[in-house]
């Protein structure tokens, strides 16, 4: 039994965000989804998404580079080749170095097609869903403390979210701490609040700020220092009771293993884009579980296609720190016929074969950049 891809097509789809989203390295007013469609000999279509943040501000691949990687290098390797499953797909892709974001898009499209072919959801192909509703926090990142408090309060009141992440790291460390402490106090003791510094601090700033955040009840500190400073990150993970979450510093199973060997005791943020796809992200998750490192389901601020691909993978795990799979809510529109359901602090995993969603190709073409 083997699926044969006949055609691979990609589009760059630009969708505005509902408000400016301010991170330490960029402010987003738009998200570009690199969407890929695989058409198979068996008459099946599969969809995938490759997404990053702020062009080349976050990662080493841009939406444009993902598209060219797929069209120029990945498609010629895959088209016409019988593929028995996702590990066979990766055997073919292994001859291409790096480019995990592009690989994540094609892995997703292949899994969607394969799932439709065997009439099973992607989660079943990946080990089986243990959960059909996953906790999903919201990120407060307007850049203004008062606005963030109002936004958080509104989302708590309507019950959509019960936990929040704050984007800090672009201001002085004492301003960042003040911002986080004020929001935490305003939202209340019972509400989980964590901060993502996106590599914005030096070690000295981190050593000053983390105890103050810990004192205020911030339970998770995400990527406080540069991704290259792994020994310092390991050191921070062992110093505090608040947990250090590695994001940019841990992409795939190999990097996870290296951090664990160095003595890292924090948590890992899983992202399908960083690892090269949902199946590859699960390899990192399993390494972490074997070593007792706790897990968090991360986003690259994907639209619905990428978000659902990740949810299928995360549904097979127990994630100690929940997820941040809110990407579609940050976008003014999307290219699917049915939006995801977010309620009571959770997002629901779509049912049905493959991803379990339907793409609206007219909408896709409406937002797509002209060729
Ligand atoms: C990141 O660094 O984690 C995830 C949520 C968010 O607001 O930004 C992303 C990127
Ligand atoms: Mg992060």
CSV table of N, CA, C and O in Angstrom, one decimal, residues 86-157:
chain,number,residue,atom,x,y,z
A,86,UNK,N,4.7,8.1,6.7
A,86,UNK,CA,5.4,9.3,7.0
A,86,UNK,C,6.9,9.0,7.2
A,86,UNK,O,7.8,9.8,6.9
A,87,UNK,N,7.3,7.8,7.7
A,87,UNK,CA,8.7,7.6,7.8
A,87,UNK,C,9.4,7.4,6.5
A,87,UNK,O,10.5,7.8,6.3
A,88,UNK,N,8.6,6.8,5.5
A,88,UNK,CA,9.1,6.7,4.1
A,88,UNK,C,9.3,8.1,3.5
A,88,UNK,O,10.3,8.4,2.9
A,89,UNK,N,8.4,9.0,3.8
A,89,UNK,CA,8.5,10.4,3.4
A,89,UNK,C,9.8,11.0,3.9
A,89,UNK,O,10.5,11.7,3.2
A,90,UNK,N,10.1,10.8,5.2
A,90,UNK,CA,11.3,11.4,5.8
A,90,UNK,C,12.6,10.8,5.3
A,90,UNK,O,13.6,11.4,5.2
A,91,UNK,N,12.5,9.5,4.9
A,91,UNK,CA,13.7,8.9,4.2
A,91,UNK,C,14.1,9.6,3.0
A,91,UNK,O,15.2,9.9,2.7
A,92,UNK,N,13.0,10.0,2.2
A,92,UNK,CA,13.3,10.8,1.0
A,92,UNK,C,13.8,12.2,1.3
A,92,UNK,O,14.7,12.7,0.7
A,93,UNK,N,13.2,12.8,2.3
A,93,UNK,CA,13.6,14.2,2.6
A,93,UNK,C,14.9,14.3,3.3
A,93,UNK,O,15.5,15.4,3.3
A,94,UNK,N,15.4,13.2,3.8
A,94,UNK,CA,16.7,13.2,4.6
A,94,UNK,C,17.9,13.7,3.7
A,94,UNK,O,18.8,14.2,4.3
A,95,UNK,N,17.8,13.6,2.4
A,95,UNK,CA,18.9,14.1,1.6
A,95,UNK,C,18.9,15.6,1.5
A,95,UNK,O,19.9,16.2,1.0
A,96,UNK,N,17.9,16.3,2.0
A,96,UNK,CA,17.9,17.8,2.0
A,96,UNK,C,18.2,18.3,3.4
A,96,UNK,O,17.5,17.9,4.4
A,97,UNK,N,19.2,19.1,3.5
A,97,UNK,CA,19.6,19.6,4.9
A,97,UNK,C,18.6,20.7,5.3
A,97,UNK,O,18.2,21.5,4.5
A,98,UNK,N,18.4,20.8,6.6
A,98,UNK,CA,17.7,21.9,7.3
A,98,UNK,C,16.3,22.1,6.7
A,98,UNK,O,15.6,21.1,6.3
A,99,UNK,N,15.9,23.3,6.6
A,99,UNK,CA,14.5,23.7,6.1
A,99,UNK,C,13.4,23.0,6.7
A,99,UNK,O,12.5,22.5,6.0
A,100,UNK,N,13.4,22.9,8.0
A,100,UNK,CA,12.4,22.2,8.8
A,100,UNK,C,11.0,22.8,8.6
A,100,UNK,O,10.0,22.1,8.7
A,101,UNK,N,10.9,24.1,8.5
A,101,UNK,CA,9.6,24.8,8.3
A,101,UNK,C,8.9,24.3,7.0
A,101,UNK,O,7.7,23.9,7.0
A,102,UNK,N,9.7,24.3,6.0
A,102,UNK,CA,9.2,23.7,4.7
A,102,UNK,C,8.8,22.3,4.8
A,102,UNK,O,7.8,21.8,4.3
A,103,UNK,N,9.7,21.5,5.5
A,103,UNK,CA,9.4,20.1,5.7
A,103,UNK,C,8.2,19.8,6.5
A,103,UNK,O,7.4,18.9,6.3
A,104,UNK,N,7.9,20.7,7.5
A,104,UNK,CA,6.7,20.6,8.3
A,104,UNK,C,5.4,20.7,7.4
A,104,UNK,O,4.5,20.0,7.6
A,105,UNK,N,5.5,21.7,6.5
A,105,UNK,CA,4.3,21.9,5.6
A,105,UNK,C,4.1,20.7,4.7
A,105,UNK,O,2.9,20.2,4.6
A,106,UNK,N,5.1,20.1,4.2
A,106,UNK,CA,4.9,18.9,3.3
A,106,UNK,C,4.5,17.7,4.1
A,106,UNK,O,3.7,16.9,3.7
A,107,UNK,N,5.1,17.6,5.3
A,107,UNK,CA,4.7,16.4,6.2
A,107,UNK,C,3.2,16.5,6.5
A,107,UNK,O,2.5,15.5,6.5
A,108,UNK,N,2.8,17.7,6.8
A,108,UNK,CA,1.4,17.9,7.2
A,108,UNK,C,0.5,17.5,6.0
A,108,UNK,O,-0.5,16.8,6.1
A,109,UNK,N,0.8,18.0,4.8
A,109,UNK,CA,0.0,17.8,3.6
A,109,UNK,C,0.0,16.3,3.3
A,109,UNK,O,-1.1,15.7,3.0
A,110,UNK,N,1.1,15.6,3.5
A,110,UNK,CA,1.2,14.2,3.2
A,110,UNK,C,0.3,13.4,4.3
A,110,UNK,O,-0.4,12.5,3.9
A,111,UNK,N,0.4,13.8,5.5
A,111,UNK,CA,-0.4,13.1,6.6
A,111,UNK,C,-1.9,13.3,6.3
A,111,UNK,O,-2.7,12.4,6.5
A,112,UNK,N,-2.2,14.6,5.9
A,112,UNK,CA,-3.6,14.8,5.6
A,112,UNK,C,-4.1,13.9,4.4
A,112,UNK,O,-5.2,13.3,4.6
A,113,UNK,N,-3.3,13.8,3.4
A,113,UNK,CA,-3.7,12.9,2.3
A,113,UNK,C,-3.8,11.5,2.7
A,113,UNK,O,-4.7,10.8,2.4
A,114,UNK,N,-2.7,11.1,3.4
A,114,UNK,CA,-2.7,9.6,3.9
A,114,UNK,C,-3.8,9.3,4.8
A,114,UNK,O,-4.5,8.2,4.6
A,115,UNK,N,-4.2,10.2,5.7
A,115,UNK,CA,-5.3,10.0,6.6
A,115,UNK,C,-6.6,9.8,5.8
A,115,UNK,O,-7.4,9.0,6.1
A,116,UNK,N,-6.8,10.7,4.8
A,116,UNK,CA,-8.0,10.6,4.0
A,116,UNK,C,-8.0,9.3,3.2
A,116,UNK,O,-9.1,8.7,3.1
A,117,UNK,N,-6.9,8.9,2.8
A,117,UNK,CA,-6.8,7.6,2.0
A,117,UNK,C,-7.2,6.4,2.9
A,117,UNK,O,-8.0,5.6,2.4
A,118,UNK,N,-6.7,6.4,4.1
A,118,UNK,CA,-7.0,5.2,5.0
A,118,UNK,C,-8.2,5.5,5.8
A,118,UNK,O,-8.5,4.7,6.7
A,119,UNK,N,-8.8,6.7,5.6
A,119,UNK,CA,-10.0,7.1,6.4
A,119,UNK,C,-9.8,7.1,7.9
A,119,UNK,O,-10.6,6.7,8.7
A,120,UNK,N,-8.7,7.7,8.3
A,120,UNK,CA,-8.4,7.9,9.7
A,120,UNK,C,-7.8,9.3,9.9
A,120,UNK,O,-7.2,9.9,9.1
A,121,UNK,N,-8.1,9.9,11.1
A,121,UNK,CA,-7.5,11.2,11.5
A,121,UNK,C,-6.0,11.1,11.6
A,121,UNK,O,-5.5,10.0,11.9
A,122,UNK,N,-5.3,12.2,11.4
A,122,UNK,CA,-3.9,12.2,11.6
A,122,UNK,C,-3.5,11.7,13.0
A,122,UNK,O,-2.5,11.0,13.1
A,123,UNK,N,-4.2,12.1,14.0
A,123,UNK,CA,-3.9,11.7,15.3
A,123,UNK,C,-3.7,10.1,15.4
A,123,UNK,O,-2.9,9.6,16.1
A,124,UNK,N,-4.6,9.4,14.7
A,124,UNK,CA,-4.5,7.9,14.7
A,124,UNK,C,-3.2,7.5,14.1
A,124,UNK,O,-2.5,6.6,14.6
A,125,UNK,N,-2.8,8.1,13.0
A,125,UNK,CA,-1.6,7.8,12.3
A,125,UNK,C,-0.4,8.0,13.2
A,125,UNK,O,0.7,7.4,13.1
A,126,UNK,N,-0.5,9.0,14.2
A,126,UNK,CA,0.6,9.4,15.0
A,126,UNK,C,0.6,8.7,16.4
A,126,UNK,O,1.4,9.1,17.3
A,127,UNK,N,-0.3,7.8,16.6
A,127,UNK,CA,-0.3,7.1,17.9
A,127,UNK,C,-1.7,7.1,18.6
A,127,UNK,O,-1.9,6.3,19.5
A,128,UNK,N,-2.6,7.9,18.2
A,128,UNK,CA,-4.0,7.9,18.7
A,128,UNK,C,-4.2,9.0,19.7
A,128,UNK,O,-3.4,9.3,20.6
A,129,UNK,N,-5.4,9.7,19.5
A,129,UNK,CA,-5.7,10.9,20.3
A,129,UNK,C,-6.1,10.4,21.7
A,129,UNK,O,-6.9,9.5,21.9
A,130,UNK,N,-5.5,11.0,22.7
A,130,UNK,CA,-5.9,10.7,24.1
A,130,UNK,C,-6.9,11.8,24.6
A,130,UNK,O,-7.5,11.7,25.6
A,131,UNK,N,-6.9,13.0,23.9
A,131,UNK,CA,-7.7,14.1,24.3
A,131,UNK,C,-8.4,14.7,23.1
A,131,UNK,O,-7.7,14.8,22.0
A,132,UNK,N,-9.6,15.1,23.2
A,132,UNK,CA,-10.3,15.8,22.1
A,132,UNK,C,-10.5,17.3,22.3
A,132,UNK,O,-10.9,18.0,21.4
A,133,UNK,N,-10.2,17.7,23.5
A,133,UNK,CA,-10.2,19.2,23.8
A,133,UNK,C,-8.9,19.4,24.5
A,133,UNK,O,-8.5,18.7,25.5
A,134,UNK,N,-8.1,20.4,24.0
A,134,UNK,CA,-6.8,20.7,24.6
A,134,UNK,C,-6.8,22.1,25.1
A,134,UNK,O,-7.3,23.0,24.4
A,135,UNK,N,-6.2,22.3,26.3
A,135,UNK,CA,-6.1,23.7,26.8
A,135,UNK,C,-5.4,24.6,25.9
A,135,UNK,O,-4.4,24.2,25.3
A,136,UNK,N,-5.9,25.8,25.7
A,136,UNK,CA,-5.3,26.7,24.7
A,136,UNK,C,-5.3,28.1,25.4
A,136,UNK,O,-6.3,28.7,25.6
A,137,UNK,N,-4.1,28.6,25.7
A,137,UNK,CA,-4.0,29.9,26.3
A,137,UNK,C,-4.0,31.0,25.2
A,137,UNK,O,-4.1,30.7,24.0
A,138,UNK,N,-4.0,32.3,25.6
A,138,UNK,CA,-4.0,33.4,24.7
A,138,UNK,C,-2.8,34.3,25.1
A,138,UNK,O,-2.4,34.4,26.2
A,139,UNK,N,-2.2,34.9,24.0
A,139,UNK,CA,-1.0,35.7,24.3
A,139,UNK,C,-1.4,37.2,24.3
A,139,UNK,O,-2.1,37.7,23.3
A,140,UNK,N,-1.1,37.9,25.4
A,140,UNK,CA,-1.3,39.3,25.5
A,140,UNK,C,-0.1,40.0,25.0
A,140,UNK,O,1.0,39.8,25.6
A,141,UNK,N,-0.2,40.7,23.9
A,141,UNK,CA,1.0,41.3,23.3
A,141,UNK,C,0.7,42.6,22.5
A,141,UNK,O,1.2,42.8,21.4
A,142,UNK,N,-0.1,43.4,23.1
A,142,UNK,CA,-0.5,44.7,22.5
A,142,UNK,C,0.7,45.7,22.6
A,142,UNK,O,0.7,46.7,21.9
A,143,UNK,N,1.5,45.4,23.6
A,143,UNK,CA,2.6,46.4,23.9
A,143,UNK,C,2.3,47.4,25.0
A,143,UNK,O,3.1,48.2,25.4
A,144,UNK,N,1.0,47.3,25.5
A,144,UNK,CA,0.5,48.3,26.5
A,144,UNK,C,-0.1,47.5,27.6
A,144,UNK,O,-1.0,46.7,27.5
A,145,UNK,N,0.4,47.8,28.8
A,145,UNK,CA,0.0,47.0,30.0
A,145,UNK,C,-1.5,47.1,30.3
A,145,UNK,O,-2.2,46.1,30.5
A,146,UNK,N,-2.1,48.3,30.2
A,146,UNK,CA,-3.5,48.5,30.5
A,146,UNK,C,-4.3,47.8,29.5
A,146,UNK,O,-5.3,47.1,29.8
A,147,UNK,N,-4.0,47.9,28.2
A,147,UNK,CA,-4.7,47.3,27.1
A,147,UNK,C,-4.7,45.7,27.3
A,147,UNK,O,-5.6,45.0,27.1
A,148,UNK,N,-3.5,45.2,27.7
A,148,UNK,CA,-3.3,43.8,27.9
A,148,UNK,C,-4.2,43.3,29.1
A,148,UNK,O,-4.9,42.3,29.0
A,149,UNK,N,-4.3,44.1,30.1
A,149,UNK,CA,-5.2,43.7,31.3
A,149,UNK,C,-6.6,43.7,30.8
A,149,UNK,O,-7.3,42.7,31.1
A,150,UNK,N,-7.0,44.7,30.1
A,150,UNK,CA,-8.4,44.7,29.6
A,150,UNK,C,-8.7,43.6,28.7
A,150,UNK,O,-9.8,42.9,28.8
A,151,UNK,N,-7.8,43.3,27.8
A,151,UNK,CA,-8.0,42.1,26.9
A,151,UNK,C,-8.1,40.8,27.6
A,151,UNK,O,-9.0,40.0,27.4
A,152,UNK,N,-7.2,40.6,28.6
A,152,UNK,CA,-7.2,39.4,29.4
A,152,UNK,C,-8.5,39.3,30.2
A,152,UNK,O,-9.1,38.2,30.2
A,153,UNK,N,-8.9,40.4,30.8
A,153,UNK,CA,-10.1,40.3,31.6
A,153,UNK,C,-11.3,40.0,30.8
A,153,UNK,O,-12.2,39.1,31.2
A,154,UNK,N,-11.4,40.6,29.6
A,154,UNK,CA,-12.5,40.3,28.7
A,154,UNK,C,-12.5,38.8,28.3
A,154,UNK,O,-13.6,38.2,28.3
A,155,UNK,N,-11.4,38.2,28.0
A,155,UNK,CA,-11.3,36.8,27.6
A,155,UNK,C,-11.6,35.9,28.8
A,155,UNK,O,-12.2,34.8,28.6
A,156,UNK,N,-11.3,36.3,30.0
A,156,UNK,CA,-11.6,35.5,31.2
A,156,UNK,C,-13.1,35.6,31.4
A,156,UNK,O,-13.8,34.5,31.6
A,157,UNK,N,-13.7,36.8,31.3
A,157,UNK,CA,-15.1,36.9,31.5
A,157,UNK,C,-16.0,36.1,30.5
A,157,UNK,O,-17.0,35.6,30.9
